[in-house]
GROMACS .gro file of C-alpha atoms in nm:
model
  444
    1UNK     CA    1  11.317   8.001  12.047
    2UNK     CA    2  11.564   7.810  11.834
    3UNK     CA    3  11.632   7.899  11.476
    4UNK     CA    4  11.622   7.654  11.189
    5UNK     CA    5  11.864   7.763  10.917
    6UNK     CA    6  11.720   7.762  10.568
    7UNK     CA    7  11.940   7.838  10.272
    8UNK     CA    8  11.714   8.097  10.111
    9UNK     CA    9  11.691   8.300  10.430
   10UNK     CA   10  12.039   8.257  10.569
   11UNK     CA   11  12.089   8.628  10.612
   12UNK     CA   12  11.805   8.641  10.862
   13UNK     CA   13  11.994   8.420  11.101
   14UNK     CA   14  12.284   8.652  11.157
   15UNK     CA   15  12.113   8.725  11.484
   16UNK     CA   16  12.147   8.368  11.611
   17UNK     CA   17  12.280   8.395  11.964
   18UNK     CA   18  12.520   8.454  12.236
   19UNK     CA   19  12.618   8.765  12.415
   20UNK     CA   20  12.803   8.728  12.735
   21UNK     CA   21  12.699   8.894  13.057
   22UNK     CA   22  13.035   8.890  13.229
   23UNK     CA   23  12.905   9.042  13.548
   24UNK     CA   24  12.675   8.743  13.600
   25UNK     CA   25  12.861   8.438  13.478
   26UNK     CA   26  13.168   8.315  13.658
   27UNK     CA   27  13.512   8.426  13.543
   28UNK     CA   28  13.363   8.685  13.311
   29UNK     CA   29  13.260   8.454  13.028
   30UNK     CA   30  13.006   8.203  12.911
   31UNK     CA   31  13.080   7.854  13.040
   32UNK     CA   32  12.915   7.550  12.886
   33UNK     CA   33  12.892   7.410  13.243
   34UNK     CA   34  12.872   7.044  13.333
   35UNK     CA   35  12.644   6.946  13.046
   36UNK     CA   36  12.766   6.699  12.785
   37UNK     CA   37  12.747   6.977  12.528
   38UNK     CA   38  13.045   7.120  12.350
   39UNK     CA   39  13.083   7.414  12.116
   40UNK     CA   40  13.177   7.338  11.757
   41UNK     CA   41  13.199   7.555  11.449
   42UNK     CA   42  13.156   7.502  11.077
   43UNK     CA   43  13.249   7.716  10.778
   44UNK     CA   44  12.989   7.981  10.721
   45UNK     CA   45  12.914   7.870  10.364
   46UNK     CA   46  12.808   7.520  10.469
   47UNK     CA   47  12.472   7.375  10.360
   48UNK     CA   48  12.310   7.408  10.700
   49UNK     CA   49  11.970   7.271  10.602
   50UNK     CA   50  12.099   6.919  10.541
   51UNK     CA   51  12.331   6.933  10.842
   52UNK     CA   52  12.054   7.026  11.084
   53UNK     CA   53  11.826   6.757  10.949
   54UNK     CA   54  12.085   6.499  11.046
   55UNK     CA   55  12.200   6.623  11.386
   56UNK     CA   56  12.041   6.796  11.688
   57UNK     CA   57  12.245   7.115  11.667
   58UNK     CA   58  12.155   7.420  11.875
   59UNK     CA   59  12.266   7.734  11.685
   60UNK     CA   60  12.462   7.989  11.885
   61UNK     CA   61  12.586   8.256  11.652
   62UNK     CA   62  12.763   8.357  11.333
   63UNK     CA   63  13.096   8.532  11.380
   64UNK     CA   64  13.331   8.606  11.095
   65UNK     CA   65  13.358   8.305  10.866
   66UNK     CA   66  13.232   8.057  11.125
   67UNK     CA   67  12.895   7.934  11.249
   68UNK     CA   68  12.889   7.814  11.609
   69UNK     CA   69  12.666   7.545  11.758
   70UNK     CA   70  12.608   7.361  12.080
   71UNK     CA   71  12.596   6.984  12.035
   72UNK     CA   72  12.604   6.684  12.264
   73UNK     CA   73  12.953   6.538  12.230
   74UNK     CA   74  12.812   6.191  12.159
   75UNK     CA   75  12.735   6.311  11.804
   76UNK     CA   76  13.087   6.428  11.717
   77UNK     CA   77  13.201   6.098  11.567
   78UNK     CA   78  12.879   6.067  11.365
   79UNK     CA   79  12.927   6.417  11.224
   80UNK     CA   80  13.278   6.321  11.114
   81UNK     CA   81  13.156   5.995  10.961
   82UNK     CA   82  12.894   6.191  10.765
   83UNK     CA   83  13.177   6.382  10.600
   84UNK     CA   84  13.148   6.716  10.779
   85UNK     CA   85  13.455   6.903  10.893
   86UNK     CA   86  13.419   7.105  11.211
   87UNK     CA   87  13.636   7.273  11.471
   88UNK     CA   88  13.601   7.187  11.838
   89UNK     CA   89  13.608   7.526  12.007
   90UNK     CA   90  13.706   7.615  12.359
   91UNK     CA   91  13.405   7.594  12.586
   92UNK     CA   92  13.437   7.957  12.682
   93UNK     CA   93  13.365   8.276  12.494
   94UNK     CA   94  13.488   8.607  12.626
   95UNK     CA   95  13.338   8.832  12.361
   96UNK     CA   96  13.185   9.132  12.538
   97UNK     CA   97  12.827   9.230  12.481
   98UNK     CA   98  12.768   9.536  12.269
   99UNK     CA   99  12.746   9.835  12.503
  100UNK     CA  100  12.829   9.593  12.783
  101UNK     CA  101  12.866   9.875  13.033
  102UNK     CA  102  12.496   9.945  12.987
  103UNK     CA  103  12.387   9.580  12.992
  104UNK     CA  104  12.518   9.460  13.326
  105UNK     CA  105  12.312   9.256  13.563
  106UNK     CA  106  12.304   9.387  13.917
  107UNK     CA  107  12.307   9.118  14.179
  108UNK     CA  108  12.064   9.259  14.437
  109UNK     CA  109  11.848   8.947  14.421
  110UNK     CA  110  12.084   8.686  14.287
  111UNK     CA  111  12.188   8.573  13.942
  112UNK     CA  112  11.854   8.661  13.787
  113UNK     CA  113  11.859   9.022  13.909
  114UNK     CA  114  11.526   9.189  13.831
  115UNK     CA  115  11.402   8.881  13.646
  116UNK     CA  116  11.171   8.655  13.843
  117UNK     CA  117  11.261   8.306  13.952
  118UNK     CA  118  10.981   8.056  14.007
  119UNK     CA  119  10.943   8.139  14.376
  120UNK     CA  120  10.963   8.514  14.314
  121UNK     CA  121  10.698   8.489  14.045
  122UNK     CA  122  10.470   8.294  14.277
  123UNK     CA  123  10.505   8.564  14.541
  124UNK     CA  124  10.431   8.837  14.286
  125UNK     CA  125  10.119   8.664  14.156
  126UNK     CA  126   9.991   8.594  14.507
  127UNK     CA  127  10.046   8.960  14.596
  128UNK     CA  128   9.838   9.072  14.298
  129UNK     CA  129   9.557   8.829  14.377
  130UNK     CA  130   9.555   8.947  14.740
  131UNK     CA  131   9.562   9.316  14.650
  132UNK     CA  132   9.281   9.287  14.393
  133UNK     CA  133   9.047   9.011  14.517
  134UNK     CA  134   8.748   9.144  14.323
  135UNK     CA  135   8.934   9.150  13.993
  136UNK     CA  136   9.172   8.856  14.004
  137UNK     CA  137   9.199   8.497  14.112
  138UNK     CA  138   9.511   8.283  14.118
  139UNK     CA  139   9.479   7.926  13.993
  140UNK     CA  140   9.718   7.634  13.997
  141UNK     CA  141   9.670   7.464  13.661
  142UNK     CA  142   9.883   7.167  13.755
  143UNK     CA  143  10.225   7.061  13.872
  144UNK     CA  144  10.549   7.041  13.679
  145UNK     CA  145  10.765   6.730  13.670
  146UNK     CA  146  10.955   6.858  13.973
  147UNK     CA  147  10.631   6.945  14.153
  148UNK     CA  148  10.634   7.319  14.097
  149UNK     CA  149  10.305   7.500  14.047
  150UNK     CA  150  10.194   7.614  13.703
  151UNK     CA  151  10.018   7.939  13.787
  152UNK     CA  152   9.742   8.121  13.601
  153UNK     CA  153   9.606   8.457  13.711
  154UNK     CA  154   9.254   8.517  13.586
  155UNK     CA  155   9.163   8.886  13.557
  156UNK     CA  156   8.795   8.972  13.528
  157UNK     CA  157   8.541   9.181  13.714
  158UNK     CA  158   8.346   8.884  13.842
  159UNK     CA  159   8.523   8.582  13.987
  160UNK     CA  160   8.249   8.395  14.173
  161UNK     CA  161   8.114   8.189  13.884
  162UNK     CA  162   8.222   8.079  13.543
  163UNK     CA  163   8.158   8.369  13.310
  164UNK     CA  164   8.034   8.374  12.955
  165UNK     CA  165   8.298   8.611  12.823
  166UNK     CA  166   8.574   8.579  12.566
  167UNK     CA  167   8.898   8.452  12.710
  168UNK     CA  168   9.236   8.592  12.610
  169UNK     CA  169   9.544   8.393  12.712
  170UNK     CA  170   9.890   8.547  12.753
  171UNK     CA  171  10.154   8.279  12.805
  172UNK     CA  172  10.524   8.304  12.877
  173UNK     CA  173  10.835   8.093  12.912
  174UNK     CA  174  10.776   7.771  12.725
  175UNK     CA  175  11.155   7.787  12.687
  176UNK     CA  176  11.358   7.823  13.003
  177UNK     CA  177  11.630   8.061  12.884
  178UNK     CA  178  11.380   8.319  12.755
  179UNK     CA  179  11.352   8.511  13.082
  180UNK     CA  180  11.199   8.822  12.930
  181UNK     CA  181  10.894   8.618  12.826
  182UNK     CA  182  10.800   8.581  13.194
  183UNK     CA  183  10.817   8.952  13.264
  184UNK     CA  184  10.596   9.084  12.984
  185UNK     CA  185  10.273   8.896  13.074
  186UNK     CA  186  10.338   8.954  13.445
  187UNK     CA  187  10.371   9.330  13.393
  188UNK     CA  188  10.060   9.333  13.174
  189UNK     CA  189   9.868   9.172  13.462
  190UNK     CA  190  10.004   9.429  13.704
  191UNK     CA  191   9.909   9.715  13.470
  192UNK     CA  192   9.555   9.591  13.413
  193UNK     CA  193   9.480   9.556  13.782
  194UNK     CA  194   9.637   9.885  13.889
  195UNK     CA  195   9.454  10.081  13.619
  196UNK     CA  196   9.106   9.931  13.644
  197UNK     CA  197   8.973  10.225  13.845
  198UNK     CA  198   9.189  10.482  13.666
  199UNK     CA  199   9.132  10.413  13.297
  200UNK     CA  200   8.791  10.347  13.141
  201UNK     CA  201   8.964  10.171  12.852
  202UNK     CA  202   9.114   9.914  13.090
  203UNK     CA  203   8.791   9.888  13.289
  204UNK     CA  204   8.596   9.800  12.975
  205UNK     CA  205   8.841   9.524  12.883
  206UNK     CA  206   8.829   9.366  13.229
  207UNK     CA  207   8.451   9.401  13.249
  208UNK     CA  208   8.403   9.240  12.908
  209UNK     CA  209   8.665   8.962  12.897
  210UNK     CA  210   8.858   8.708  13.096
  211UNK     CA  211   9.230   8.775  13.071
  212UNK     CA  212   9.432   8.469  13.167
  213UNK     CA  213   9.796   8.534  13.250
  214UNK     CA  214  10.022   8.226  13.251
  215UNK     CA  215  10.371   8.379  13.277
  216UNK     CA  216  10.564   8.058  13.339
  217UNK     CA  217  10.475   7.740  13.152
  218UNK     CA  218  10.816   7.586  13.226
  219UNK     CA  219  10.898   7.648  13.595
  220UNK     CA  220  11.151   7.367  13.631
  221UNK     CA  221  11.344   7.479  13.327
  222UNK     CA  222  11.347   7.844  13.430
  223UNK     CA  223  11.499   7.775  13.768
  224UNK     CA  224  11.753   7.543  13.610
  225UNK     CA  225  11.846   7.820  13.368
  226UNK     CA  226  11.887   8.066  13.656
  227UNK     CA  227  12.076   7.852  13.904
  228UNK     CA  228  12.258   7.593  13.691
  229UNK     CA  229  12.289   7.650  13.318
  230UNK     CA  230  12.187   7.982  13.164
  231UNK     CA  231  12.121   7.840  12.816
  232UNK     CA  232  11.886   7.562  12.924
  233UNK     CA  233  11.578   7.548  12.699
  234UNK     CA  234  11.362   7.243  12.773
  235UNK     CA  235  11.180   7.117  13.081
  236UNK     CA  236  11.359   6.875  13.315
  237UNK     CA  237  11.224   6.533  13.219
  238UNK     CA  238  11.478   6.255  13.264
  239UNK     CA  239  11.490   6.073  12.932
  240UNK     CA  240  11.567   5.702  12.880
  241UNK     CA  241  11.901   5.780  12.714
  242UNK     CA  242  12.021   5.972  13.021
  243UNK     CA  243  11.958   6.317  12.876
  244UNK     CA  244  11.715   6.569  13.019
  245UNK     CA  245  11.425   6.764  12.885
  246UNK     CA  246  11.142   6.795  12.635
  247UNK     CA  247  11.085   7.107  12.427
  248UNK     CA  248  10.742   7.208  12.554
  249UNK     CA  249  10.671   7.406  12.239
  250UNK     CA  250  10.698   7.086  12.034
  251UNK     CA  251  10.480   6.879  12.268
  252UNK     CA  252  10.129   6.995  12.172
  253UNK     CA  253   9.915   6.751  11.978
  254UNK     CA  254   9.848   6.942  11.656
  255UNK     CA  255  10.090   6.811  11.390
  256UNK     CA  256  10.298   6.655  11.667
  257UNK     CA  257  10.591   6.471  11.509
  258UNK     CA  258  10.483   6.577  11.160
  259UNK     CA  259  10.847   6.558  11.050
  260UNK     CA  260  11.195   6.567  11.200
  261UNK     CA  261  11.265   6.915  11.068
  262UNK     CA  262  11.021   7.108  11.288
  263UNK     CA  263  11.095   6.892  11.591
  264UNK     CA  264  11.330   6.610  11.683
  265UNK     CA  265  11.277   6.249  11.793
  266UNK     CA  266  11.618   6.256  11.964
  267UNK     CA  267  11.591   6.307  12.342
  268UNK     CA  268  11.924   6.488  12.356
  269UNK     CA  269  11.811   6.747  12.102
  270UNK     CA  270  11.693   7.087  12.221
  271UNK     CA  271  11.399   7.032  11.984
  272UNK     CA  272  11.298   6.696  12.135
  273UNK     CA  273  10.921   6.668  12.107
  274UNK     CA  274  10.877   6.408  12.381
  275UNK     CA  275  10.753   6.048  12.363
  276UNK     CA  276  10.402   6.158  12.269
  277UNK     CA  277  10.174   6.461  12.243
  278UNK     CA  278  10.100   6.615  12.583
  279UNK     CA  279  10.342   6.374  12.746
  280UNK     CA  280  10.450   6.659  12.973
  281UNK     CA  281  10.245   6.782  13.269
  282UNK     CA  282  10.322   7.141  13.175
  283UNK     CA  283  10.158   7.124  12.831
  284UNK     CA  284   9.879   6.906  12.967
  285UNK     CA  285   9.796   7.184  13.214
  286UNK     CA  286   9.757   7.429  12.926
  287UNK     CA  287   9.542   7.182  12.735
  288UNK     CA  288   9.307   7.142  13.032
  289UNK     CA  289   9.281   7.518  13.076
  290UNK     CA  290   9.178   7.568  12.715
  291UNK     CA  291   8.933   7.281  12.711
  292UNK     CA  292   8.752   7.416  13.016
  293UNK     CA  293   8.724   7.781  12.914
  294UNK     CA  294   8.610   7.985  12.614
  295UNK     CA  295   8.921   8.139  12.460
  296UNK     CA  296   8.898   8.376  12.167
  297UNK     CA  297   9.264   8.473  12.121
  298UNK     CA  298   9.609   8.393  12.256
  299UNK     CA  299   9.965   8.520  12.259
  300UNK     CA  300  10.265   8.305  12.347
  301UNK     CA  301  10.568   8.519  12.432
  302UNK     CA  302  10.917   8.403  12.338
  303UNK     CA  303  11.257   8.550  12.261
  304UNK     CA  304  11.438   8.649  12.060
  305UNK     CA  305  11.401   8.798  11.707
  306UNK     CA  306  11.151   9.084  11.735
  307UNK     CA  307  10.868   8.932  11.532
  308UNK     CA  308  10.499   8.844  11.541
  309UNK     CA  309  10.428   8.501  11.395
  310UNK     CA  310  10.105   8.316  11.319
  311UNK     CA  311  10.006   7.966  11.193
  312UNK     CA  312  10.102   7.755  11.030
  313UNK     CA  313  10.436   7.665  11.179
  314UNK     CA  314  10.447   7.294  11.096
  315UNK     CA  315  10.454   7.350  10.717
  316UNK     CA  316  10.489   7.647  10.488
  317UNK     CA  317  10.120   7.658  10.403
  318UNK     CA  318   9.868   7.938  10.449
  319UNK     CA  319   9.604   7.890  10.715
  320UNK     CA  320   9.242   7.941  10.614
  321UNK     CA  321   9.235   8.254  10.831
  322UNK     CA  322   9.571   8.390  10.718
  323UNK     CA  323   9.425   8.721  10.598
  324UNK     CA  324   9.281   8.783  10.944
  325UNK     CA  325   9.604   8.677  11.113
  326UNK     CA  326   9.805   8.908  10.890
  327UNK     CA  327   9.573   9.199  10.963
  328UNK     CA  328   9.580   9.147  11.340
  329UNK     CA  329   9.956   9.091  11.351
  330UNK     CA  330  10.024   9.399  11.138
  331UNK     CA  331   9.809   9.615  11.363
  332UNK     CA  332   9.989   9.484  11.670
  333UNK     CA  333  10.326   9.554  11.507
  334UNK     CA  334  10.218   9.909  11.425
  335UNK     CA  335  10.106   9.968  11.784
  336UNK     CA  336  10.439   9.838  11.911
  337UNK     CA  337  10.630  10.062  11.672
  338UNK     CA  338  10.450  10.373  11.796
  339UNK     CA  339  10.584  10.325  12.149
  340UNK     CA  340  10.961  10.298  12.105
  341UNK     CA  341  11.008  10.304  11.728
  342UNK     CA  342  11.101   9.937  11.729
  343UNK     CA  343  10.980   9.738  11.430
  344UNK     CA  344  10.861   9.379  11.476
  345UNK     CA  345  10.851   9.169  11.161
  346UNK     CA  346  10.520   9.000  11.080
  347UNK     CA  347  10.457   8.673  10.902
  348UNK     CA  348  10.363   8.309  10.888
  349UNK     CA  349  10.584   8.122  11.133
  350UNK     CA  350  10.699   7.856  10.888
  351UNK     CA  351  10.792   8.105  10.618
  352UNK     CA  352  10.935   8.381  10.835
  353UNK     CA  353  11.186   8.192  11.045
  354UNK     CA  354  11.178   7.816  11.091
  355UNK     CA  355  10.955   7.510  11.095
  356UNK     CA  356  10.795   7.405  11.423
  357UNK     CA  357  10.554   7.119  11.469
  358UNK     CA  358  10.367   7.043  11.788
  359UNK     CA  359  10.379   7.410  11.886
  360UNK     CA  360  10.127   7.602  12.095
  361UNK     CA  361   9.998   7.848  11.834
  362UNK     CA  362   9.928   7.581  11.570
  363UNK     CA  363   9.746   7.382  11.836
  364UNK     CA  364   9.539   7.677  11.963
  365UNK     CA  365   9.427   7.760  11.611
  366UNK     CA  366   9.403   7.404  11.483
  367UNK     CA  367   9.187   7.280  11.770
  368UNK     CA  368   8.996   7.590  11.874
  369UNK     CA  369   8.998   7.803  11.558
  370UNK     CA  370   9.119   8.111  11.746
  371UNK     CA  371   9.383   8.363  11.640
  372UNK     CA  372   9.703   8.264  11.819
  373UNK     CA  373  10.034   8.442  11.787
  374UNK     CA  374  10.393   8.386  11.885
  375UNK     CA  375  10.553   8.716  11.976
  376UNK     CA  376  10.930   8.688  11.970
  377UNK     CA  377  11.046   8.969  12.195
  378UNK     CA  378  11.356   9.184  12.139
  379UNK     CA  379  11.633   9.200  12.065
  380UNK     CA  380  11.645   9.139  11.694
  381UNK     CA  381  11.989   8.980  11.693
  382UNK     CA  382  12.275   8.854  11.904
  383UNK     CA  383  12.470   9.179  11.877
  384UNK     CA  384  12.195   9.348  12.075
  385UNK     CA  385  12.201   9.089  12.351
  386UNK     CA  386  12.029   8.773  12.230
  387UNK     CA  387  11.863   8.595  12.522
  388UNK     CA  388  12.053   8.819  12.761
  389UNK     CA  389  11.829   9.124  12.790
  390UNK     CA  390  11.948   9.375  13.046
  391UNK     CA  391  11.732   9.461  13.344
  392UNK     CA  392  11.681   9.802  13.190
  393UNK     CA  393  11.521   9.638  12.885
  394UNK     CA  394  11.229   9.493  13.081
  395UNK     CA  395  11.022   9.808  13.118
  396UNK     CA  396  11.066   9.921  12.758
  397UNK     CA  397  10.978   9.581  12.613
  398UNK     CA  398  10.670   9.560  12.835
  399UNK     CA  399  10.554   9.911  12.743
  400UNK     CA  400  10.579   9.851  12.370
  401UNK     CA  401  10.394   9.519  12.393
  402UNK     CA  402  10.114   9.645  12.616
  403UNK     CA  403   9.906   9.818  12.343
  404UNK     CA  404   9.931   9.510  12.121
  405UNK     CA  405   9.792   9.287  12.395
  406UNK     CA  406   9.515   9.535  12.473
  407UNK     CA  407   9.424   9.556  12.105
  408UNK     CA  408   9.393   9.179  12.074
  409UNK     CA  409   9.173   9.170  12.384
  410UNK     CA  410   8.949   9.440  12.238
  411UNK     CA  411   8.927   9.251  11.911
  412UNK     CA  412   8.824   8.937  12.101
  413UNK     CA  413   8.554   9.132  12.283
  414UNK     CA  414   8.418   9.294  11.967
  415UNK     CA  415   8.390   8.965  11.775
  416UNK     CA  416   8.281   8.734  12.056
  417UNK     CA  417   7.980   8.511  11.997
  418UNK     CA  418   7.850   8.327  12.301
  419UNK     CA  419   7.871   7.947  12.267
  420UNK     CA  420   7.538   7.785  12.193
  421UNK     CA  421   7.643   7.422  12.244
  422UNK     CA  422   7.758   7.235  12.556
  423UNK     CA  423   8.130   7.223  12.626
  424UNK     CA  424   8.150   6.847  12.573
  425UNK     CA  425   8.001   6.888  12.228
  426UNK     CA  426   8.229   7.185  12.160
  427UNK     CA  427   8.531   6.972  12.250
  428UNK     CA  428   8.420   6.698  12.010
  429UNK     CA  429   8.367   6.958  11.740
  430UNK     CA  430   8.713   7.104  11.796
  431UNK     CA  431   8.868   6.758  11.758
  432UNK     CA  432   8.690   6.711  11.426
  433UNK     CA  433   8.800   7.057  11.312
  434UNK     CA  434   9.158   6.969  11.394
  435UNK     CA  435   9.146   6.647  11.193
  436UNK     CA  436   8.983   6.820  10.899
  437UNK     CA  437   9.231   7.107  10.895
  438UNK     CA  438   9.548   6.905  10.921
  439UNK     CA  439   9.437   6.662  10.652
  440UNK     CA  440   9.354   6.948  10.421
  441UNK     CA  441   9.681   7.131  10.489
  442UNK     CA  442   9.899   6.823  10.460
  443UNK     CA  443   9.744   6.640  10.168
  444UNK     CA  444   9.610   6.916   9.943
   0.00000   0.00000   0.00000
């Protein structure tokens, strides 16, 4: 997740980012590392909307009368020439996390602690598929740029043939630094399989649907975030200008490149959308999965901000199914609240936080007409940890999100209508739907 500042909702963005986990990062602080990025600050009362349209700034946090950003140092002279005054900050913050004594990482398994690296996730998924061969099957959807597997665990009571059941997709980690987004779908998979023979509620879901768990869309980026640069966001594509990475959640084809506010054409930007839609093997793997299966609903997990968002994200316009999206999202938020008393905000993505074009949820709805949600996991703001959830947070965040995921699966089951046309024809129809929708939304 990256937040786009908008003047009318500036107060929302007080949660922007960075709490330091001194027990993990060297010398007890956050180090920018060997990237070309530097930390700069602007006065808090600056018109951020115009500034962020001009330059690929990655917001960090608001502290006192300053707003802090990461920026590639090549843009510093251009920012000055545009008339903006900024302060070049030291590349180290030593501000302690709130309740830092309770938020330490323990180093039993390396820098990522209880969070899964790519190899650890692969082992966990293989263990589940081995332990529950009649209920699960592990697929490799494709390979990342650095030749890592993009895993999908299919959970259903019959694996031998392609089933005519509603599919529900739970995806995690489009963005590398959002480690918690790997853990939630993984733990949901574990819970479903372990409780199939113990809970008739779970048994009915697995018997009646295909639950696809894709915990790690961005394996290269995740490992880079763990072992090299904690704040890395994109994948690891080497760009022509010498920078690295494409924002995978700006690389889907629906409204790709619609404007330079919801994504960036600049390769060095953390919002870089790539040279074309589905230019990245990671997003192409998701596209192929959806085109070859019948999905009825999807959740893409991110962090942070504690919210449930639905289309559209590319423009502040209501989707044709907004009433349904609002109803489903509100029910999920209520179910989450009942677990730990934590309130997730609900709303249209473009109006609630920031503009995003070429994102997964717009694509899933725009092409396939299915309810698709972005769930931004806790915390709500930087003072509660930002991207740096403690290990102790994992279980609580999973538990509160479990009933929401189960509810969406049950909704998909209850409303499922078996396809009556061949898949090739369905694909052609979805393409026409996409063109019709985006023209209506953009030009009306």
